Amino acid sequence: MGGLFSALRLGARSLAAHQAAIQITGQNIANANTEGYTRQRVHLSAATPNSLPEGFVGNGVEVQRIERAIDTFVQEQLQREDAKFGSLEEQEVALRRVSSALNELSDADLSSAFDKFFDALQQVASRPEDAAPRRAFVESGKALAQRFQYLSGQFDDIRRDLNSEVSTTVSGINTLATEIADLNQQILRGEFSGPPPREANDLRDQRDLALRNLSELVEIKRFEQTDGTVNVSIDGEYLVVRNTVNSLSTTSSTDRGITILNPVFSSNQSPVVLRGGRLEGLVTARDTKIGGYIDTLNDLAGRFASEFNKVHSVGTGLTGLSSVTATKGLLLTTTTLSGVGLAYPPVHGQFDLHVRNKLSGAVTVTTIPVDLDGIGADTTLTTLSSAIGAAANVSSSIDSNGKLTVSADSSNFDFAFRNDSSGILSALGLNTFFEGTDARTFDVTSLVDGDVGKVAAALSFDVGDNTNALALLAQRDATNFAGGTTALDAQYQGFIGTVSVDAAQTKDLLDNERAIRTRLENEREIVSGVNVDEEVVNLIAYQRAFQGSARFIAVVDDLLDTIVNGL
């Protein structure tokens, strides 16, 4: 009788083992298309046999363990590539927007605006006494300014959008970190609630998927603990420790005229060091890539305006100046002019002030020194104003905004500036065509916009003189950029080339990264993916084993019935 009861227990174990195998097979088939699911395998082993005098008699089969079919090396590679892919994709999208804003294949691009500007200036040089080409020239200058301002605004808008995505991505990181911490707790509770070896496979799948999603947002390192939990760090700073989260937040600062958000760890406000992931891509695109483009564009606008103004400021319009006010105000009127923070500071030199008696035509020339040699008392705005005011028939003053005004003493006199070797006239904005020091503030001055006769085409008081207009035209080919080695067109084309190369290289890297991820996904699928055909084959095998076990139990039951009822 004892042997038959042992046989019943053997059959029951077999039923239970193959029922579990059938259930796991069904689980695999059910999740064949579930994202992040890892195929599970049932490991069956012979149960510990009974020792009898005649020898060992088997006790059937039992489930040794249920494990995931997983290649940890491929999984770690995917995690690294996810971070690279996320970073490159964010940068590629941002650079496409920059290329679209530059619009270099249309007639509305910046290079076309420069062409139209100098074409209009050529007409002024051809007909300096005519007001019509002067108005067209001023309007072309305003169109150029609008294009600079448009690009600056577009770049700022892109950076603001990226900034918003930084905030969203930080929130996404915190959400995933919390999910991982919660899953750590569930896995710890589940795996330690029964005898080992015991793995919460489905919970581990959910955690691995969360880790992959997290690695696409920010490059991480994972450290699996002996208790089954996973710790997660970002460049050595822990984000998740078992069931505890060190969440991220943002601090704000000003960069290139806009407010930007900087990721930090909430616990100690230390900056998050980014090595990859979408967050790194967003910050790199916002600050390094587009920030660098803004610096280049600002230098192009500011330096062009400064150099063009240096020529324009020493010229004369259809008439001399009766009064002119600087566009740049200085708060520090008694500080040396080389130390007041002018974007394009003056140097040691001088300029001439030509004052004309309009009745007699006589011109008086006064040389105004700009002492910035660092020896003795250097020139300040106050001393400069005094030096100008000391010239005959003109006066000079500084208003409450720190702006210098030079005026003729009566309607019988007018004046002009000449031979400025210091650059102070351009730096202060006296008799200039442009104002502003960067793309955002680049504009035509109210002086020439309000009176096109103030366009300084001459280097004398003669109406038909076009000498200065020709000098202004020469600015097109002057090597004013890159330390005096590069002309305007080459500088701008170099800028466009940099953007184009960056965009193309980023796209190539992204395409390559996409191919690598696809290959790794295929490798993962080979090991961890569910092949429904294979699972059906396994299902049939387990079904037959289950049916055989049931038949075995029925036979043993008949034997027991024969013994019991036959007595």
Coordinates of C-alpha atoms in Angstrom, one line a residue:
M1 CA 0.0 0.0 0.0
G2 CA 2.8 2.4 0.9
G3 CA 4.3 2.0 -2.5
L4 CA 1.1 2.8 -4.3
F5 CA 0.6 5.9 -2.2
S6 CA 4.2 7.0 -3.1
A7 CA 3.2 6.4 -6.7
L8 CA 0.2 8.6 -6.3
R9 CA 2.4 11.4 -4.9
L10 CA 4.8 10.9 -7.8
G11 CA 1.9 11.3 -10.2
A12 CA 0.7 14.4 -8.4
R13 CA 4.1 16.0 -8.5
S14 CA 4.3 15.3 -12.2
L15 CA 0.9 16.9 -12.7
A16 CA 1.9 20.0 -10.7
A17 CA 5.2 20.4 -12.5
H18 CA 3.7 20.1 -16.0
Q19 CA 0.8 22.3 -15.1
A20 CA 3.3 24.9 -14.1
A21 CA 5.2 24.4 -17.3
I22 CA 2.0 24.7 -19.3
Q23 CA 1.1 27.9 -17.4
I24 CA 4.6 29.5 -18.1
T25 CA 4.2 28.5 -21.8
G26 CA 0.8 30.2 -21.9
Q27 CA 2.3 33.3 -20.2
N28 CA 5.0 33.4 -22.9
I29 CA 2.4 33.2 -25.7
A30 CA 0.2 35.8 -24.0
N31 CA 3.1 38.3 -23.8
A32 CA 4.6 37.6 -27.2
N33 CA 4.0 41.3 -28.2
T34 CA 4.4 42.9 -24.7
E35 CA 7.2 45.5 -24.6
G36 CA 10.0 44.6 -22.3
Y37 CA 8.7 41.0 -21.7
T38 CA 11.4 38.4 -21.4
R39 CA 10.7 34.8 -22.3
Q40 CA 10.5 32.6 -19.2
R41 CA 11.9 29.0 -19.0
V42 CA 10.9 26.2 -16.6
H43 CA 13.7 24.1 -15.3
L44 CA 12.4 20.6 -14.3
S45 CA 14.5 18.2 -12.3
A46 CA 14.0 14.7 -10.8
A47 CA 12.7 14.8 -7.3
T48 CA 14.9 13.3 -4.5
P49 CA 14.4 9.5 -4.7
N50 CA 13.3 7.2 -1.8
S51 CA 15.9 4.8 -0.5
L52 CA 14.7 1.2 -0.2
P53 CA 16.5 -2.0 0.6
E54 CA 16.3 -2.9 -3.0
G55 CA 17.7 0.4 -4.2
F56 CA 16.6 4.0 -4.9
V57 CA 13.1 4.6 -6.2
G58 CA 12.4 7.8 -7.9
N59 CA 9.8 10.4 -6.7
G60 CA 9.0 11.9 -10.0
V61 CA 9.7 15.5 -11.2
E62 CA 9.5 18.9 -9.6
V63 CA 10.0 22.5 -10.7
Q64 CA 13.6 23.5 -9.9
R65 CA 13.3 27.1 -10.9
I66 CA 11.5 29.5 -13.3
E67 CA 14.0 31.9 -14.9
R68 CA 14.1 34.6 -17.6
A69 CA 16.0 33.9 -20.8
I70 CA 18.2 36.9 -20.7
D71 CA 21.6 38.0 -22.0
T72 CA 22.9 40.5 -19.4
F73 CA 25.7 41.7 -21.7
V74 CA 23.3 42.6 -24.5
Q75 CA 21.1 44.3 -22.0
E76 CA 23.9 46.4 -20.7
Q77 CA 24.9 47.4 -24.2
L78 CA 21.4 48.4 -25.0
Q79 CA 21.3 50.6 -21.9
R80 CA 24.5 52.4 -23.0
E81 CA 23.2 52.8 -26.6
D82 CA 19.8 54.0 -25.4
A83 CA 21.6 56.9 -23.7
K84 CA 23.6 57.8 -26.8
F85 CA 20.6 57.5 -29.0
G86 CA 18.5 59.8 -26.8
S87 CA 21.1 62.5 -26.7
L88 CA 21.7 62.4 -30.5
E89 CA 18.0 62.4 -31.3
E90 CA 17.4 65.6 -29.2
Q91 CA 20.4 67.3 -30.8
E92 CA 19.4 66.3 -34.3
V93 CA 15.9 67.7 -33.9
A94 CA 17.2 71.0 -32.5
L95 CA 19.8 71.4 -35.3
R96 CA 17.1 70.8 -37.9
R97 CA 15.2 73.7 -36.4
V98 CA 18.3 75.9 -36.6
S99 CA 18.8 75.0 -40.2
S100 CA 15.2 75.8 -41.0
A101 CA 15.5 79.2 -39.2
L102 CA 18.7 80.1 -41.2
N103 CA 16.7 79.3 -44.4
E104 CA 19.9 79.6 -46.5
L105 CA 18.2 78.3 -49.7
S106 CA 15.8 81.2 -50.0
D107 CA 15.9 84.9 -50.8
A108 CA 15.0 85.8 -47.3
D109 CA 18.3 84.6 -45.7
L110 CA 20.9 86.8 -44.0
S111 CA 23.3 86.6 -46.9
S112 CA 20.7 87.9 -49.3
A113 CA 19.9 90.8 -46.8
F114 CA 23.6 91.7 -46.9
D115 CA 23.7 91.6 -50.7
K116 CA 20.7 93.9 -50.9
F117 CA 22.2 96.2 -48.3
F118 CA 25.4 96.7 -50.2
D119 CA 23.6 96.9 -53.5
A120 CA 21.6 99.8 -52.1
L121 CA 24.8 101.4 -50.8
Q122 CA 26.2 101.2 -54.3
Q123 CA 23.3 103.3 -55.5
V124 CA 24.0 105.9 -52.8
A125 CA 27.7 106.0 -54.0
S126 CA 26.5 106.5 -57.6
R127 CA 24.0 109.3 -56.7
P128 CA 25.1 110.7 -53.3
E129 CA 23.0 113.9 -53.8
D130 CA 19.8 112.1 -54.4
A131 CA 17.4 111.3 -51.5
A132 CA 15.7 108.3 -53.1
P133 CA 18.7 105.9 -53.0
R134 CA 19.4 107.1 -49.5
R135 CA 15.9 106.1 -48.4
A136 CA 16.3 102.7 -50.1
F137 CA 19.6 102.2 -48.4
V138 CA 18.2 103.0 -45.0
E139 CA 15.3 100.6 -45.6
S140 CA 17.7 97.8 -46.7
G141 CA 19.6 98.5 -43.4
K142 CA 16.4 98.0 -41.5
A143 CA 15.7 94.8 -43.4
L144 CA 19.1 93.6 -42.5
A145 CA 18.5 94.5 -38.9
Q146 CA 15.1 92.6 -38.9
R147 CA 16.8 89.5 -40.3
F148 CA 19.4 89.6 -37.4
Q149 CA 16.6 90.2 -34.9
Y150 CA 14.6 87.4 -36.4
L151 CA 17.4 84.9 -36.2
S152 CA 18.2 85.9 -32.7
G153 CA 14.5 85.5 -31.7
Q154 CA 14.3 82.1 -33.5
F155 CA 17.4 80.8 -31.7
D156 CA 16.0 82.1 -28.4
D157 CA 12.7 80.4 -29.1
I158 CA 14.4 77.1 -29.8
R159 CA 16.4 77.4 -26.6
R160 CA 13.2 78.2 -24.6
D161 CA 11.5 75.1 -26.1
L162 CA 14.5 73.0 -25.2
N163 CA 14.4 74.5 -21.7
S164 CA 10.8 73.4 -21.4
E165 CA 11.8 69.9 -22.4
V166 CA 14.5 69.9 -19.8
S167 CA 11.9 70.5 -17.2
T168 CA 9.6 67.7 -18.6
T169 CA 12.6 65.3 -18.9
V170 CA 13.6 65.9 -15.3
S171 CA 10.0 65.1 -14.2
G172 CA 10.1 62.0 -16.4
I173 CA 13.4 60.9 -14.7
N174 CA 11.9 61.3 -11.3
T175 CA 8.8 59.3 -12.3
L176 CA 10.9 56.4 -13.6
A177 CA 13.2 56.6 -10.5
T178 CA 10.1 56.3 -8.2
E179 CA 8.8 53.4 -10.3
I180 CA 12.2 51.6 -10.0
A181 CA 12.3 52.1 -6.3
D182 CA 8.7 50.8 -5.9
L183 CA 9.6 47.7 -8.0
N184 CA 12.7 47.2 -5.9
Q185 CA 10.5 47.0 -2.8
Q186 CA 8.0 44.6 -4.5
I187 CA 10.8 42.4 -5.8
L188 CA 12.5 42.3 -2.4
R189 CA 9.2 41.4 -0.7
G190 CA 8.2 38.8 -3.3
E191 CA 11.6 37.0 -3.6
F192 CA 12.1 36.7 0.1
S193 CA 8.7 35.5 0.9
G194 CA 9.5 31.9 -0.2
P195 CA 12.3 29.4 -0.5
P196 CA 15.2 30.2 -2.9
P197 CA 15.9 30.2 -5.7
R198 CA 12.9 32.4 -6.4
E199 CA 12.8 35.4 -8.8
A200 CA 9.9 37.8 -9.4
N201 CA 10.4 37.5 -13.2
D202 CA 7.5 39.8 -14.3
L203 CA 8.4 42.5 -11.8
R204 CA 12.0 42.3 -12.9
D205 CA 10.9 42.7 -16.5
Q206 CA 9.0 45.8 -15.5
R207 CA 12.0 47.2 -13.7
D208 CA 14.3 46.4 -16.6
L209 CA 11.9 48.3 -19.0
A210 CA 11.9 51.2 -16.6
L211 CA 15.7 51.2 -16.4
R212 CA 15.9 51.2 -20.2
N213 CA 13.4 54.1 -20.5
L214 CA 15.4 55.9 -17.8
S215 CA 18.7 55.3 -19.6
E216 CA 17.3 56.9 -22.7
L217 CA 16.5 60.0 -20.6
V218 CA 19.9 60.1 -18.8
E219 CA 23.0 58.0 -18.8
I220 CA 22.9 55.8 -15.7
K221 CA 24.8 52.9 -14.1
R222 CA 22.9 50.1 -12.4
F223 CA 24.2 48.0 -9.5
E224 CA 22.3 44.9 -8.7
Q225 CA 22.4 43.9 -5.0
T226 CA 22.4 40.5 -3.5
D227 CA 18.8 41.0 -2.2
G228 CA 17.6 41.5 -5.8
T229 CA 17.2 45.3 -5.6
V230 CA 19.0 47.6 -8.0
N231 CA 20.8 50.8 -7.2
V232 CA 21.0 53.5 -9.9
S233 CA 23.6 56.3 -10.2
I234 CA 24.2 59.2 -12.5
D235 CA 27.9 59.9 -12.8
G236 CA 28.6 58.5 -9.3
E237 CA 25.7 60.3 -7.6
Y238 CA 23.0 57.8 -6.5
L239 CA 19.5 58.4 -7.9
V240 CA 17.9 55.2 -6.5
V241 CA 19.1 53.2 -3.5
R242 CA 16.8 50.2 -3.0
N243 CA 13.4 51.9 -2.3
T244 CA 14.7 55.4 -1.8
V245 CA 14.9 58.1 -4.5
N246 CA 17.2 61.1 -4.6
S247 CA 15.1 63.1 -6.9
L248 CA 16.2 65.7 -9.4
S249 CA 15.0 69.3 -9.7
T250 CA 16.1 72.4 -11.6
T251 CA 17.6 75.8 -10.7
S252 CA 17.4 78.8 -12.9
S253 CA 20.1 81.1 -14.3
T254 CA 20.4 83.7 -17.1
D255 CA 22.4 82.7 -20.2
R256 CA 22.7 84.8 -23.3
G257 CA 19.6 86.8 -22.4
I258 CA 17.2 84.1 -21.5
T259 CA 16.4 82.1 -18.3
I260 CA 17.6 78.5 -18.5
L261 CA 17.0 75.6 -16.2
N262 CA 19.9 73.6 -14.8
P263 CA 19.3 70.0 -13.5
V264 CA 20.4 69.4 -9.9
F265 CA 20.0 66.8 -7.2
S266 CA 17.2 68.0 -4.9
S267 CA 19.0 66.7 -1.7
N268 CA 22.1 68.9 -2.0
Q269 CA 21.5 71.1 -5.1
S270 CA 24.7 69.7 -6.7
P271 CA 24.7 69.9 -10.5
V272 CA 23.8 66.7 -12.4
V273 CA 26.8 65.7 -14.5
L274 CA 25.4 64.5 -17.8
R275 CA 27.2 62.0 -20.0
G276 CA 24.3 60.9 -22.3
G277 CA 20.6 60.6 -22.6
R278 CA 17.9 63.0 -23.8
L279 CA 18.6 65.4 -20.9
E280 CA 22.2 65.7 -21.9
G281 CA 21.2 66.2 -25.6
L282 CA 18.8 68.9 -24.6
V283 CA 21.4 70.8 -22.5
T284 CA 24.1 70.3 -25.1
A285 CA 21.9 71.6 -27.9
R286 CA 20.6 74.5 -25.9
D287 CA 23.9 75.7 -24.3
T288 CA 26.8 74.4 -26.4
K289 CA 25.4 74.0 -30.0
I290 CA 22.8 76.8 -30.3
G291 CA 24.5 78.9 -27.6
G292 CA 27.7 78.8 -29.7
Y293 CA 25.7 79.8 -32.8
I294 CA 24.2 82.7 -30.9
D295 CA 27.7 83.8 -29.9
T296 CA 28.9 83.7 -33.5
L297 CA 25.8 85.5 -34.8
N298 CA 26.2 88.2 -32.1
D299 CA 29.8 88.7 -33.0
L300 CA 28.9 88.9 -36.6
A301 CA 26.3 91.6 -36.0
G302 CA 28.1 93.5 -33.3
R303 CA 31.5 93.6 -35.1
F304 CA 30.0 94.5 -38.5
A305 CA 28.0 97.3 -36.9
S306 CA 31.1 98.5 -35.0
E307 CA 33.4 98.5 -38.1
F308 CA 30.7 100.0 -40.4
N309 CA 30.0 102.7 -37.8
K310 CA 33.7 103.6 -37.5
V311 CA 33.6 104.6 -41.2
H312 CA 30.2 106.2 -41.1
S313 CA 30.9 108.3 -38.0
V314 CA 33.6 110.3 -39.7
G315 CA 31.5 111.1 -42.8
T316 CA 29.1 113.8 -43.6
G317 CA 25.5 113.7 -45.0
L318 CA 23.9 116.1 -47.3
T319 CA 24.6 118.8 -44.6
G320 CA 26.8 119.0 -41.6
L321 CA 25.5 118.1 -38.2
S322 CA 23.8 120.7 -36.1
S323 CA 23.4 118.4 -33.1
V324 CA 24.1 114.7 -32.5
T325 CA 23.5 112.5 -29.4
A326 CA 25.3 109.2 -28.7
T327 CA 23.2 106.1 -28.8
K328 CA 25.2 104.6 -25.9
G329 CA 24.9 105.9 -22.4
L330 CA 27.5 105.4 -19.7
L331 CA 26.7 105.2 -16.1
L332 CA 30.3 105.7 -15.1
T333 CA 31.0 109.1 -16.6
T334 CA 34.2 109.7 -14.6
T335 CA 35.8 106.3 -15.3
T336 CA 38.3 105.9 -18.0
L337 CA 36.6 105.0 -21.3
S338 CA 38.6 101.8 -21.6
G339 CA 37.1 100.5 -18.4
V340 CA 33.4 101.3 -18.7
G341 CA 32.3 98.0 -20.3
L342 CA 31.8 99.1 -23.9
A343 CA 31.3 96.1 -26.1
Y344 CA 33.9 97.4 -28.6
P345 CA 36.1 99.6 -26.4
P346 CA 38.1 102.5 -27.8
V347 CA 41.8 102.6 -27.9
H348 CA 44.4 105.3 -27.4
G349 CA 44.2 107.8 -30.3
Q350 CA 42.4 110.9 -31.4
F351 CA 39.8 112.4 -33.8
D352 CA 39.2 115.7 -35.5
L353 CA 36.2 118.0 -35.1
H354 CA 35.5 120.1 -38.2
V355 CA 33.3 123.1 -37.5
R356 CA 32.1 125.0 -40.5
N357 CA 30.8 128.5 -40.7
K358 CA 28.0 128.1 -43.2
L359 CA 28.0 131.8 -44.1
S360 CA 31.7 132.0 -45.0
G361 CA 32.4 128.3 -45.7
A362 CA 35.5 128.5 -43.4
V363 CA 36.2 125.2 -41.5
T364 CA 38.0 125.2 -38.2
V365 CA 39.7 121.9 -37.2
T366 CA 40.2 120.9 -33.6
T367 CA 42.0 117.6 -32.7
I368 CA 40.4 115.9 -29.7
P369 CA 42.8 113.5 -27.9
V370 CA 41.5 110.2 -26.5
D371 CA 44.1 109.4 -24.0
L372 CA 43.9 105.7 -23.1
D373 CA 47.6 104.7 -22.8
G374 CA 47.2 103.9 -19.1
I375 CA 49.7 106.6 -18.1
G376 CA 48.5 109.5 -16.0
A377 CA 44.9 110.6 -16.2
D378 CA 43.1 108.7 -19.0
T379 CA 40.1 110.1 -20.9
T380 CA 36.7 109.8 -19.3
L381 CA 33.3 110.7 -20.8
T382 CA 33.4 113.8 -18.6
T383 CA 36.8 114.9 -19.8
L384 CA 36.0 114.0 -23.4
S385 CA 32.9 116.2 -23.2
S386 CA 35.0 119.1 -21.8
A387 CA 37.5 118.7 -24.6
I388 CA 34.8 118.8 -27.3
G389 CA 33.1 121.8 -25.6
A390 CA 36.4 123.7 -25.6
A391 CA 36.3 123.9 -29.4
A392 CA 35.0 127.1 -30.9
N393 CA 31.3 127.4 -31.9
V394 CA 30.2 124.0 -30.4
S395 CA 29.1 122.8 -27.0
S396 CA 29.0 119.4 -25.4
S397 CA 26.9 118.0 -22.5
I398 CA 26.1 114.6 -20.8
D399 CA 22.4 113.9 -20.0
S400 CA 21.1 111.9 -17.0
N401 CA 21.4 108.7 -19.0
G402 CA 25.1 109.2 -19.6
K403 CA 24.6 110.1 -23.3
L404 CA 27.0 112.6 -24.8
T405 CA 25.4 115.4 -27.0
V406 CA 27.4 117.6 -29.3
S407 CA 25.7 120.7 -30.7
A408 CA 26.6 123.7 -32.9
D409 CA 26.3 127.0 -30.9
S410 CA 24.1 128.6 -33.6
S411 CA 22.3 127.9 -36.9
N412 CA 25.2 129.6 -38.7
F413 CA 27.5 126.6 -37.9
D414 CA 27.5 122.9 -38.4
F415 CA 30.2 120.3 -37.8
A416 CA 31.5 116.8 -38.7
F417 CA 33.9 114.3 -37.3
R418 CA 37.0 113.1 -39.1
N419 CA 40.0 110.8 -38.7
D420 CA 39.0 108.8 -35.6
S421 CA 41.9 106.5 -34.8
S422 CA 40.5 105.7 -31.3
G423 CA 37.1 104.2 -32.3
I424 CA 35.4 106.3 -29.6
L425 CA 32.8 107.7 -32.0
S426 CA 31.6 104.3 -33.0
A427 CA 31.9 103.0 -29.4
L428 CA 29.6 105.8 -28.1
G429 CA 27.3 105.8 -31.2
L430 CA 28.0 109.4 -32.4
N431 CA 26.9 109.9 -36.0
T432 CA 26.6 106.1 -36.6
F433 CA 24.4 104.2 -39.0
F434 CA 23.8 101.2 -36.7
E435 CA 23.2 100.7 -33.1
G436 CA 23.3 97.7 -30.9
T437 CA 26.1 95.3 -30.0
D438 CA 24.5 91.9 -30.9
A439 CA 21.9 90.3 -33.2
R440 CA 19.1 91.0 -30.7
T441 CA 19.8 94.8 -30.5
F442 CA 21.1 95.3 -34.0
D443 CA 19.2 98.2 -35.6
V444 CA 19.4 101.3 -37.7
T445 CA 19.8 104.5 -35.7
S446 CA 17.0 107.0 -35.4
L447 CA 19.5 109.6 -36.7
V448 CA 19.5 108.2 -40.3
D449 CA 16.1 106.6 -40.2
G450 CA 14.6 110.0 -39.3
D451 CA 16.6 111.9 -41.8
V452 CA 18.2 110.1 -44.8
G453 CA 20.2 113.2 -45.4
K454 CA 22.3 112.1 -42.4
V455 CA 23.6 109.1 -44.3
A456 CA 27.3 110.0 -44.3
A457 CA 28.3 109.4 -47.9
A458 CA 30.9 112.3 -48.0
L459 CA 34.2 113.1 -46.4
S460 CA 33.7 116.8 -47.0
F461 CA 30.8 119.3 -46.8
D462 CA 30.3 119.0 -50.6
V463 CA 26.9 117.5 -51.5
G464 CA 28.1 115.5 -54.4
D465 CA 31.0 113.8 -52.5
N466 CA 30.8 110.0 -52.4
T467 CA 34.2 109.3 -50.9
N468 CA 32.8 107.9 -47.6
A469 CA 30.1 105.9 -49.4
L470 CA 33.0 104.1 -51.3
A471 CA 34.8 103.6 -48.0
L472 CA 31.6 102.1 -46.5
L473 CA 31.3 99.8 -49.6
A474 CA 34.8 98.6 -48.9
Q475 CA 33.6 97.2 -45.6
R476 CA 32.1 94.3 -47.6
D477 CA 35.6 92.9 -48.3
A478 CA 37.4 94.3 -45.3
T479 CA 39.0 91.6 -43.1
N480 CA 37.4 92.7 -39.9
F481 CA 36.7 89.2 -38.4
A482 CA 38.7 86.4 -36.9
G483 CA 41.5 88.7 -35.7
G484 CA 41.7 90.7 -38.9
T485 CA 42.0 87.7 -41.2
T486 CA 38.5 87.1 -42.5
A487 CA 36.0 89.2 -44.5
L488 CA 32.3 89.5 -43.9
D489 CA 31.1 86.9 -46.5
A490 CA 33.7 84.3 -45.5
Q491 CA 32.8 84.8 -41.8
Y492 CA 29.1 84.3 -42.5
Q493 CA 29.6 81.3 -44.8
G494 CA 31.9 79.8 -42.2
F495 CA 29.1 80.1 -39.7
I496 CA 26.6 78.5 -42.1
G497 CA 29.1 75.8 -42.8
T498 CA 29.5 75.0 -39.1
V499 CA 25.8 74.7 -38.6
S500 CA 25.5 72.5 -41.7
V501 CA 28.4 70.2 -40.7
D502 CA 27.1 69.9 -37.2
A503 CA 23.6 69.0 -38.5
A504 CA 24.9 66.5 -41.0
Q505 CA 27.4 64.8 -38.5
T506 CA 24.7 64.6 -35.9
K507 CA 22.3 63.0 -38.3
D508 CA 24.9 60.5 -39.5
L509 CA 25.7 59.6 -35.8
L510 CA 22.0 59.2 -35.1
D511 CA 21.5 56.9 -38.1
N512 CA 24.5 54.8 -37.0
E513 CA 23.2 54.7 -33.5
R514 CA 19.8 53.7 -34.7
A515 CA 21.4 50.8 -36.7
I516 CA 23.4 49.7 -33.6
R517 CA 20.2 49.7 -31.5
T518 CA 18.3 47.7 -34.1
R519 CA 21.1 45.1 -34.2
L520 CA 21.1 44.8 -30.4
E521 CA 17.3 44.6 -30.2
N522 CA 17.5 41.7 -32.7
E523 CA 20.1 40.0 -30.6
R524 CA 18.0 40.5 -27.5
E525 CA 15.0 39.1 -29.4
I526 CA 16.9 36.0 -30.3
V527 CA 17.6 35.2 -26.6
S528 CA 14.7 36.8 -24.8
G529 CA 11.9 37.2 -27.3
V530 CA 9.0 34.8 -27.6
N531 CA 8.8 32.5 -30.6
V532 CA 5.1 31.4 -30.7
D533 CA 5.9 28.4 -32.9
E534 CA 8.5 27.1 -30.4
E535 CA 6.1 27.7 -27.5
V536 CA 3.3 25.7 -29.2
V537 CA 5.8 22.8 -29.6
N538 CA 6.6 23.1 -25.9
L539 CA 2.9 23.3 -25.0
I540 CA 2.2 20.1 -26.9
A541 CA 5.1 18.3 -25.1
Y542 CA 3.9 19.5 -21.7
Q543 CA 0.3 18.6 -22.5
R544 CA 1.3 15.0 -23.4
A545 CA 3.4 14.7 -20.2
F546 CA 0.4 16.1 -18.2
Q547 CA -1.9 13.6 -19.9
G548 CA 0.5 10.7 -19.2
S549 CA 0.7 11.7 -15.6
A550 CA -3.0 11.8 -15.3
R551 CA -3.2 8.3 -16.9
F552 CA -0.6 7.1 -14.5
I553 CA -2.6 8.3 -11.5
A554 CA -5.7 6.6 -12.9
V555 CA -3.9 3.3 -13.1
V556 CA -2.6 3.6 -9.6
D557 CA -6.1 4.5 -8.4
D558 CA -7.4 1.3 -10.1
L559 CA -4.8 -0.7 -8.3
L560 CA -5.7 0.8 -5.0
D561 CA -9.4 0.1 -5.7
T562 CA -8.6 -3.5 -6.5
I563 CA -6.7 -3.9 -3.2
V564 CA -9.2 -2.1 -1.1
N565 CA -12.4 -3.5 -2.6
G566 CA -11.0 -7.0 -3.2
L567 CA -10.4 -7.6 0.5

